Amino acid sequence: MRRRTFIHRYRHQYLMLLPGLVLGGMFVFYPIVAAVFFAMQDWSGFNADKVFVGFANFTRLMSDPFFWAAFSRSLVFLLGTVPIQMILGLVLAVILNDRLLKLSNLFRTFIFLPVVTPVAVIGIVWTFMLSPFNGPINGFLLDIGLIARPVDFLGSSDTVMPSVIGVYVWKWLGITVIYWLAALQTVPSDVYEAARLDNCKGARLIWYVILPIVAPFAVMILLISAVAALNVFPLIMSMTNGGPFFASEVMEIFVYRKAFATGDGSIPELGYAAAAGVFFGLVVLALTLLQAVIARRTRRGQTA
Amino acid sequence: MKLPAALSPRRILFGSHRPTARVALVSLGLTCLCLIWIYPFLWMISTSLKSTGEIFAGTGLVPQEIVWENYSRAWVEANMGRYFFNTLFVTLGSVVIVTFCTATMGYVLGRYRFPGRNILFLGFVATVFMPQGFTIIPIFELLSALGLSSNLIGLTIATSGHAMVIFVLLFAGYFSQLPDELEEAARVEGVSFFRIFWYVMLPLARPIVVTVVIMQVLHAWNDFLLPLVITLANPAIRTLSVGIYAFKGEQFIDWSGMAAAATISIIPIVVLFILLQRYFVNGLAGAVKG
């Protein structure tokens, strides 16, 4: 009886929650629980014969050199992209925030253009840009005499990661600039005025005056950028498929290859792929929590 | 010839301020950067208008002879027309679903205390940053089980689902700040719970609606992993991103056709962006501040 009145009392609220709950239940909560369940099965995905194997998939992961290679490559990618994006983004935002700069809007538009372009398109256009067969980048480098013969940027395991990192920064720098601009808008103009009177400018202005004020936003931006960088699948997929010889295979490509692609002729292993996904997800979750703790510390430090 | 003062390059570049050397230098630097930045786009458009022979002859950006035929080839042979429609369907459908579901949910979560609220909140916050690779397998399985894995409806619902968390949190944060008086006044007048939401509260949340719509359009138009996995079995429902990716595999030699297909797939989103630039920028800024 109590239960009925309780549901009755909040019936409007629950009814209104329903559409969101259904959608979230299907595509947010269920997949996370199910992924953990799949990760404990030996299952090809083709048929119904799942075999419960407990943590066997995880122990196998720990001794799979391809998994660790992909895992560390994801971290390399993270460390290669996020700092450049953060620093370059901030410098550009500080410059573009200047009211004296009349063409600021036009510059913003140009820098933002790659952001609104679908990733798959960017991957393909850059495949051609970087092509050793008449690609414009090679053409330019040959013309100015920096290289003697065309470089196969995406086809050689030495150059593929730096190339992908460069294209990624090009694609997403615009959004980091917008985030930084939003943060800069919270800096009161008399702060700039005071800094000008003290003849504080350039890197010192950014480091000593602006950064302390925008620190809480910086943590948020760092978090968004870091998680975005771990989700680099589409760009790498459309540029290299993880190749050559797995040289650009990051975590998500590994998961995809194990679960769906049978390029190497082996059968799909959904259970094993799910285990890799779960392990990776846990690491990301840990990173997120770590950053949340740091964020809280920073904020507390500021109010103190 | 002397230009009128208002049209002088100096005025256009620096406005009525006195051009200091610093501003001039910075503008010059930025101009160079921007040219590098948009070069791939210029190259893509120029390639889409060249003949195959001319691409490999390695001439400059301006095509000697404009070959419009590349576009018709991309549109018809590479099925870009079909993929274009699919992408539009998925994008519009998911925008409607996402905005409705996240606004209602954010409203209730932001303004009411009810049993289960904290658990829901905690659950959402914990999943905000879950990478797509983590959940793609169960989502694929779920859609198969529901018989939705090979049609546009399934793709649309799935596209709506996996990006909703941050939107719910944005709505909840915004709705929780609105004053109670409005709602109370409406309730005294006898307006029902749902009508208050629809006619009073939702119109007030317009800035967040704009943010959500824009972020979802960007997300749906850009999405790759999900449509790739879902359309593996049924090429007819490929989106533009996946279609172009498949085109690459099938006809790697056709640079001009590929460039034309790429140009087609970015035109709508770029036009939309240029028209609604202010909203795009404010919307994204809202995501960081919110």
XYZ file of C-alpha atoms in Angstrom:
594
model
C 0.000 0.000 0.000
C 2.799 2.403 0.886
C 4.474 1.591 -2.366
C 1.436 2.586 -4.408
C 1.050 5.987 -2.771
C 4.740 6.602 -3.195
C 4.647 5.936 -6.918
C 1.398 7.880 -7.149
C 2.960 10.890 -5.480
C 5.791 11.096 -7.978
C 3.854 9.779 -10.987
C 4.393 12.922 -13.077
C 8.110 12.901 -12.452
C 8.515 9.209 -13.183
C 6.406 9.476 -16.317
C 8.540 12.299 -17.574
C 11.718 10.403 -16.805
C 10.522 7.426 -18.795
C 11.675 8.300 -22.333
C 15.133 9.262 -21.124
C 15.338 6.210 -18.900
C 14.473 3.877 -21.757
C 17.066 5.457 -24.033
C 19.717 5.647 -21.319
C 18.938 2.152 -20.140
C 19.387 0.745 -23.626
C 22.481 2.607 -24.725
C 24.260 3.809 -21.593
C 23.669 1.490 -18.651
C 22.882 -1.843 -20.278
C 25.957 -1.871 -22.584
C 28.291 -1.317 -19.652
C 26.838 -4.185 -17.642
C 26.626 -6.388 -20.734
C 30.225 -5.662 -21.748
C 31.423 -6.987 -18.411
C 29.260 -10.084 -18.930
C 30.543 -10.651 -22.482
C 34.091 -10.231 -21.275
C 33.696 -13.400 -19.236
C 32.585 -15.518 -22.189
C 34.425 -17.442 -24.830
C 32.249 -16.428 -27.756
C 32.777 -15.820 -31.450
C 29.589 -13.786 -31.827
C 28.299 -15.904 -34.718
C 26.241 -18.384 -32.751
C 24.648 -18.834 -29.380
C 27.227 -21.124 -27.820
C 28.758 -18.854 -25.251
C 30.996 -20.561 -22.728
C 31.540 -18.918 -19.365
C 35.259 -18.659 -18.758
C 35.471 -16.226 -15.841
C 38.601 -14.104 -15.969
C 40.357 -16.243 -18.576
C 40.002 -13.517 -21.228
C 41.654 -11.029 -18.911
C 44.574 -13.296 -18.100
C 45.011 -13.909 -21.818
C 45.016 -10.133 -22.413
C 47.795 -9.660 -19.900
C 50.090 -11.869 -21.952
C 49.018 -10.623 -25.395
C 51.794 -8.448 -26.850
C 49.365 -6.941 -29.398
C 47.103 -5.774 -26.592
C 49.917 -4.100 -24.688
C 51.267 -2.559 -27.857
C 47.834 -1.091 -28.613
C 47.432 0.008 -25.019
C 50.733 1.853 -24.893
C 50.087 3.309 -28.335
C 46.857 4.846 -27.000
C 48.877 6.436 -24.204
C 51.527 7.687 -26.645
C 48.740 9.168 -28.717
C 47.259 10.814 -25.635
C 50.574 12.303 -24.555
C 51.377 13.347 -28.114
C 48.137 15.204 -28.791
C 46.691 16.651 -25.589
C 49.623 18.838 -24.442
C 50.049 20.372 -27.922
C 46.323 20.976 -28.173
C 46.129 22.549 -24.726
C 49.133 24.855 -25.122
C 48.632 25.841 -28.757
C 44.897 26.243 -28.114
C 45.478 28.582 -25.186
C 48.031 30.708 -27.035
C 45.697 31.048 -30.019
C 42.727 31.818 -27.774
C 44.649 34.566 -25.961
C 45.608 36.075 -29.318
C 42.096 35.764 -30.761
C 40.557 37.207 -27.611
C 42.233 40.550 -28.367
C 39.622 43.149 -29.223
C 42.082 45.001 -31.412
C 42.186 42.079 -33.824
C 39.503 42.929 -36.358
C 39.622 39.699 -38.349
C 39.400 37.543 -35.245
C 36.058 36.052 -36.312
C 37.365 35.031 -39.699
C 40.401 33.358 -38.150
C 38.166 31.499 -35.718
C 36.024 30.250 -38.569
C 39.025 28.919 -40.448
C 40.502 27.191 -37.433
C 37.104 25.723 -36.613
C 36.474 24.381 -40.118
C 38.149 20.972 -39.550
C 36.035 20.463 -36.420
C 32.765 20.495 -38.349
C 34.148 18.264 -41.087
C 33.303 14.579 -40.613
C 36.277 12.604 -39.324
C 36.076 10.002 -42.046
C 36.343 12.726 -44.708
C 39.345 14.199 -42.949
C 40.997 10.807 -42.770
C 40.579 10.299 -46.493
C 41.626 13.779 -47.566
C 44.766 13.510 -45.444
C 45.527 10.070 -46.824
C 45.853 11.788 -50.187
C 47.603 14.858 -48.809
C 50.270 12.617 -47.288
C 50.450 10.158 -50.177
C 53.924 9.401 -51.530
C 52.438 9.316 -55.045
C 51.987 12.961 -55.934
C 50.541 13.973 -52.577
C 50.854 17.764 -52.061
C 52.814 17.487 -48.790
C 55.522 15.409 -50.399
C 55.470 17.715 -53.403
C 56.040 20.731 -51.178
C 58.821 19.101 -49.152
C 60.552 18.005 -52.370
C 60.238 21.495 -53.830
C 61.887 23.204 -50.899
C 64.548 20.497 -50.848
C 63.875 19.227 -47.343
C 63.639 15.622 -48.519
C 65.329 13.883 -51.437
C 62.627 11.318 -52.214
C 58.931 11.040 -51.278
C 58.207 9.882 -47.723
C 55.485 7.271 -47.277
C 54.079 8.992 -44.194
C 51.241 6.553 -43.525
C 52.931 3.510 -44.993
C 56.001 3.421 -42.810
C 55.893 2.420 -39.163
C 58.327 5.201 -38.185
C 56.235 8.071 -39.496
C 52.682 6.811 -39.118
C 52.109 7.790 -35.474
C 53.547 11.337 -35.759
C 51.466 11.836 -38.929
C 48.261 10.683 -37.277
C 48.995 12.834 -34.219
C 49.560 15.873 -36.455
C 46.309 15.376 -38.343
C 44.415 14.850 -35.099
C 45.706 18.123 -33.648
C 44.790 19.900 -36.884
C 41.279 18.457 -36.726
C 40.486 19.255 -33.105
C 42.497 22.379 -32.254
C 39.509 24.572 -33.148
C 37.311 23.130 -30.448
C 40.043 23.559 -27.828
C 40.369 27.204 -28.884
C 36.605 27.698 -28.416
C 36.751 26.087 -24.970
C 39.671 28.315 -23.981
C 37.896 31.401 -25.339
C 34.901 30.543 -23.164
C 37.200 30.273 -20.177
C 38.963 33.557 -21.025
C 35.649 35.373 -21.034
C 35.529 34.871 -17.283
C 38.714 36.920 -16.824
C 37.662 40.460 -15.797
C 39.045 43.168 -18.071
C 40.612 45.139 -15.202
C 42.922 42.169 -14.689
C 44.346 42.763 -18.159
C 44.526 46.453 -17.403
C 46.508 45.841 -14.223
C 48.815 43.430 -16.033
C 49.413 46.038 -18.744
C 50.333 48.657 -16.153
C 52.819 46.228 -14.640
C 54.198 45.613 -18.143
C 53.403 41.925 -17.915
C 52.785 40.323 -21.319
C 53.251 37.289 -23.563
C 54.107 33.996 -21.897
C 54.401 35.647 -18.470
C 50.903 37.112 -18.778
C 49.511 33.670 -19.630
C 51.451 31.834 -16.939
C 51.147 34.213 -13.979
C 47.869 36.035 -14.606
C 45.534 34.138 -16.928
C 46.244 30.512 -16.012
C 45.513 30.824 -12.283
C 42.133 32.395 -13.074
C 41.072 29.839 -15.677
C 42.508 26.821 -13.807
C 39.118 25.191 -13.045
C 38.200 25.374 -16.747
C 41.624 24.074 -17.673
C 40.955 20.866 -15.764
C 37.606 20.464 -17.532
C 39.150 21.113 -20.941
C 41.997 18.727 -20.187
C 39.497 16.038 -19.256
C 37.380 16.484 -22.390
C 40.475 16.509 -24.615
C 42.006 13.476 -22.940
C 38.926 11.327 -23.299
C 38.416 12.523 -26.887
C 41.998 11.512 -27.681
C 41.369 8.017 -26.353
C 38.428 7.813 -28.769
C 40.535 8.346 -31.853
C 39.123 5.328 -33.681
C 37.470 7.014 -36.706
C 40.482 9.047 -37.729
C 42.980 6.196 -37.543
C 40.527 3.755 -39.075
C 39.948 5.950 -42.103
C 43.614 6.819 -42.523
C 45.487 3.578 -41.884
C 43.161 0.829 -40.599
C 45.689 0.531 -37.780
C 48.496 -0.322 -40.181
C 51.109 -0.674 -41.505
C 51.716 -3.919 -39.641
C 49.691 -2.706 -36.625
C 52.003 0.322 -36.219
C 49.040 2.638 -35.567
C 46.740 0.165 -33.855
C 45.380 1.971 -30.792
C 43.069 0.364 -28.222
C 39.785 0.876 -30.026
C 41.164 -0.478 -33.289
C 42.332 -3.541 -31.385
C 38.831 -4.027 -29.936
C 37.232 -3.541 -33.346
C 39.637 -5.922 -35.073
C 39.061 -8.656 -32.515
C 35.289 -8.197 -32.509
C 34.316 -7.521 -36.104
C 37.126 -7.468 -38.621
C 38.590 -10.669 -39.809
C 41.233 -9.145 -42.016
C 43.875 -11.588 -40.868
C 41.590 -14.544 -41.579
C 40.951 -15.427 -37.941
C 37.450 -15.778 -36.500
C 35.989 -12.902 -34.446
C 36.378 -13.166 -30.686
C 33.703 -10.994 -29.155
C 34.365 -12.135 -25.612
C 38.044 -11.375 -25.863
C 37.371 -8.009 -27.508
C 34.892 -7.110 -24.776
C 37.480 -7.938 -22.143
C 39.939 -5.543 -23.792
C 37.199 -2.891 -23.898
C 36.341 -3.380 -20.229
C 39.972 -3.206 -19.161
C 40.474 -0.043 -21.185
C 37.229 1.441 -19.842
C 38.402 0.845 -16.285
C 41.672 2.640 -16.990
C 39.769 5.616 -18.445
C 37.467 5.626 -15.434
C 40.485 5.649 -13.133
C 41.978 8.543 -15.106
C 38.682 10.431 -14.868
C 38.504 9.946 -11.108
C 42.130 10.991 -10.714
C 41.452 14.183 -12.615
C 38.287 14.868 -10.628
C 40.349 14.658 -7.442
C 42.964 17.013 -8.860
C 40.196 19.380 -9.984
C 38.783 19.497 -6.478
C 42.239 20.178 -5.040
C 42.789 23.018 -7.529
C 39.458 24.606 -6.730
C 40.038 24.335 -3.000
C 43.506 25.811 -3.412
C 41.958 28.777 -5.170
C 39.339 29.640 -2.602
C 41.844 29.256 0.248
C 44.081 55.368 -57.613
C 43.109 56.233 -54.086
C 40.538 54.128 -52.227
C 37.927 55.800 -50.005
C 39.158 55.827 -46.420
C 36.522 53.347 -45.239
C 37.658 50.776 -47.781
C 41.373 51.062 -47.289
C 43.035 47.762 -46.472
C 44.279 49.307 -43.260
C 40.741 50.061 -42.127
C 39.492 46.617 -43.042
C 42.337 44.914 -41.230
C 42.552 47.006 -38.114
C 39.296 48.938 -37.914
C 39.505 52.493 -36.678
C 42.264 51.637 -34.205
C 45.727 52.776 -35.017
C 47.518 49.783 -36.411
C 50.284 49.044 -34.009
C 53.156 46.953 -35.264
C 52.124 44.211 -32.879
C 48.583 43.862 -34.243
C 49.903 43.925 -37.794
C 52.455 41.228 -37.041
C 49.943 39.028 -35.240
C 47.432 39.385 -38.090
C 50.078 38.417 -40.583
C 51.097 35.376 -38.554
C 47.490 34.287 -38.162
C 46.832 34.726 -41.861
C 49.709 32.356 -42.644
C 48.461 29.858 -40.086
C 44.927 30.010 -41.466
C 46.143 29.473 -45.012
C 47.962 26.335 -43.885
C 44.885 25.363 -41.911
C 42.446 25.499 -44.803
C 44.846 24.260 -47.464
C 43.506 20.665 -47.296
C 40.020 22.009 -48.056
C 41.225 24.100 -50.971
C 43.162 21.104 -52.259
C 40.120 18.858 -51.891
C 37.812 21.201 -53.811
C 40.397 21.787 -56.504
C 41.024 18.050 -56.894
C 37.304 17.373 -57.135
C 37.192 19.568 -60.242
C 40.248 18.161 -62.007
C 40.590 15.321 -64.458
C 42.538 12.282 -63.274
C 45.326 13.096 -65.692
C 45.732 16.578 -64.321
C 45.947 15.419 -60.706
C 48.963 13.286 -61.486
C 50.530 15.974 -63.620
C 50.875 17.869 -60.354
C 49.768 21.345 -61.465
C 48.678 24.060 -59.041
C 45.435 24.546 -57.164
C 43.453 26.042 -60.034
C 42.143 23.348 -62.404
C 42.987 23.922 -66.063
C 39.654 22.565 -67.141
C 36.731 22.128 -64.785
C 35.371 18.584 -64.760
C 31.913 18.660 -63.175
C 31.466 15.056 -64.151
C 33.377 13.988 -61.011
C 30.423 15.127 -58.941
C 27.811 13.223 -60.901
C 30.026 10.142 -60.715
C 30.337 10.438 -56.949
C 26.640 11.144 -56.540
C 25.433 8.248 -58.691
C 28.111 5.547 -58.747
C 29.328 5.937 -55.191
C 25.734 6.253 -53.959
C 26.445 9.583 -52.247
C 22.841 10.642 -52.850
C 21.546 7.676 -50.954
C 24.075 8.099 -48.110
C 23.274 11.782 -47.949
C 19.625 10.991 -47.297
C 20.559 8.382 -44.676
C 22.798 10.831 -42.817
C 20.108 13.498 -42.897
C 17.543 11.025 -41.579
C 19.790 9.863 -38.744
C 20.871 13.392 -37.840
C 17.381 14.930 -37.760
C 15.835 11.906 -36.082
C 18.453 11.742 -33.374
C 18.291 15.490 -32.726
C 14.541 15.243 -32.061
C 14.853 12.138 -29.882
C 17.858 13.381 -27.936
C 16.492 16.864 -27.277
C 13.156 15.512 -26.073
C 14.540 12.724 -23.883
C 17.342 14.727 -22.307
C 15.223 17.851 -21.695
C 12.470 15.939 -19.897
C 14.971 13.924 -17.912
C 17.136 16.926 -17.066
C 14.025 18.850 -15.978
C 12.916 16.226 -13.497
C 16.449 15.537 -12.254
C 17.253 19.217 -11.907
C 14.067 20.423 -10.202
C 12.602 17.586 -8.163
C 13.722 15.370 -5.344
C 12.276 11.914 -5.613
C 13.368 8.428 -4.590
C 16.059 7.139 -6.972
C 17.270 10.561 -8.047
C 20.710 10.340 -6.494
C 21.338 6.891 -7.906
C 20.438 8.116 -11.392
C 22.693 11.120 -11.049
C 25.592 9.041 -9.806
C 25.076 6.529 -12.591
C 25.170 9.247 -15.234
C 28.207 11.017 -13.838
C 30.114 7.729 -13.668
C 29.463 7.023 -17.348
C 30.078 10.455 -18.860
C 33.470 9.604 -20.244
C 33.020 5.994 -21.237
C 34.806 5.454 -24.574
C 32.690 4.229 -27.472
C 34.822 1.137 -28.003
C 33.785 -0.049 -24.585
C 30.065 -0.282 -25.362
C 29.897 -0.923 -29.082
C 29.639 -4.712 -28.876
C 26.628 -4.842 -26.521
C 24.895 -2.077 -28.492
C 25.326 -4.071 -31.683
C 24.013 -7.193 -29.956
C 21.049 -5.330 -28.474
C 20.011 -3.925 -31.834
C 20.297 -7.385 -33.409
C 18.144 -8.857 -30.670
C 15.506 -6.163 -31.252
C 15.620 -6.730 -34.999
C 16.812 -3.162 -35.537
C 20.375 -3.871 -36.568
C 19.922 -3.392 -40.280
C 17.621 -0.429 -40.653
C 17.789 3.325 -40.276
C 15.498 3.427 -37.256
C 17.904 1.297 -35.238
C 20.856 3.418 -36.303
C 18.968 6.584 -35.370
C 18.029 5.374 -31.895
C 21.538 4.126 -31.193
C 23.055 7.410 -32.387
C 20.726 9.218 -29.989
C 21.526 6.965 -27.077
C 25.207 6.911 -26.585
C 25.864 10.642 -26.310
C 22.984 11.653 -24.088
C 24.590 11.714 -20.652
C 26.356 15.049 -20.902
C 23.173 16.646 -22.308
C 21.093 15.410 -19.368
C 23.621 16.941 -16.989
C 23.575 20.244 -18.922
C 19.764 20.421 -18.781
C 19.649 19.416 -15.121
C 22.160 22.109 -14.208
C 20.278 24.791 -16.109
C 16.768 23.872 -14.939
C 17.879 23.745 -11.317
C 18.834 27.437 -11.489
C 15.470 28.713 -12.746
C 13.361 30.465 -10.070
C 10.524 28.516 -8.431
C 8.076 31.443 -8.610
C 7.283 30.933 -12.293
C 6.307 27.377 -11.714
C 4.267 28.178 -8.610
C 2.379 30.943 -10.385
C 1.498 28.566 -13.214
C 0.421 25.861 -10.784
C -1.892 28.294 -8.968
C -3.486 29.022 -12.334
C -4.195 25.316 -12.643
C -1.716 24.532 -15.396
C -0.818 20.839 -15.475
C 2.634 19.428 -14.747
C 3.406 18.629 -18.377
C 2.099 21.924 -19.701
C 4.260 23.852 -17.241
C 7.271 22.020 -18.617
C 6.285 22.532 -22.232
C 5.029 26.124 -22.185
C 6.919 27.707 -19.296
C 10.162 25.931 -18.535
C 11.353 24.552 -21.876
C 11.171 27.948 -23.656
C 13.330 29.387 -20.865
C 15.960 26.705 -21.498
C 16.512 27.807 -25.078
C 20.288 28.326 -24.707
C 20.740 24.725 -23.592
C 18.404 23.453 -26.302
C 20.624 25.225 -28.835
C 23.763 23.716 -27.293
C 22.291 20.233 -27.325
C 20.970 20.497 -30.880
C 24.322 21.712 -32.184
C 26.407 19.172 -30.327
C 24.106 16.364 -31.450
C 24.198 17.521 -35.090
C 27.997 17.550 -34.925
C 28.011 14.168 -33.259
C 25.563 12.502 -35.638
C 27.168 13.923 -38.774
C 30.627 12.882 -37.528
C 29.791 9.505 -36.040
C 31.748 6.668 -37.560
C 32.243 3.613 -35.361
C 28.555 3.022 -34.695
C 27.319 3.397 -38.298
C 30.285 1.390 -39.501
C 29.436 -1.539 -37.255
C 25.689 -1.351 -37.841
C 25.918 -1.042 -41.612
C 28.383 -3.919 -42.020
C 25.477 -6.172 -42.956
C 23.444 -3.661 -44.946
C 25.335 -1.233 -47.222
C 22.061 0.472 -48.208
C 21.846 2.283 -44.871
C 25.429 3.574 -44.831
C 25.923 7.163 -43.770
C 28.178 9.597 -45.629
C 31.182 8.912 -43.399
C 30.932 5.168 -43.834
C 30.097 5.490 -47.521
C 33.219 7.512 -48.194
C 35.280 5.068 -46.215
C 33.918 2.200 -48.289
C 34.514 4.181 -51.489
C 38.156 4.424 -50.498
C 38.422 0.664 -50.217
C 36.705 -0.041 -53.500
C 38.160 2.552 -55.838
C 41.354 3.810 -54.354
C 42.591 5.132 -57.674
C 39.687 7.532 -58.225
C 41.124 10.604 -56.466
C 38.865 13.126 -58.156
C 35.704 11.107 -57.486
C 36.754 10.724 -53.888
C 37.432 14.445 -53.514
C 34.018 15.199 -55.025
C 32.336 12.782 -52.622
C 34.193 14.352 -49.708
C 33.184 17.849 -50.819
C 29.541 16.784 -51.078
C 29.586 15.375 -47.572
C 31.013 18.490 -45.933
C 28.934 21.133 -47.743
C 25.780 20.916 -45.576
C 27.576 20.947 -42.250
C 29.930 23.745 -43.278
C 27.074 25.903 -44.603
C 25.135 25.230 -41.420
C 28.167 26.173 -39.359
C 28.804 29.418 -41.213
C 25.141 30.442 -40.955
C 24.817 29.556 -37.282
C 28.382 30.331 -36.259
C 27.456 32.394 -33.235
C 25.265 29.607 -31.862
C 27.912 26.973 -32.519
C 30.530 28.895 -30.600
C 28.209 29.875 -27.741
C 26.779 26.383 -27.589
C 30.171 24.738 -27.255
C 31.294 27.375 -24.792
C 28.171 26.543 -22.778
C 29.332 22.949 -22.519
C 32.527 23.992 -20.731
C 30.915 26.579 -18.497
C 27.873 24.444 -17.644
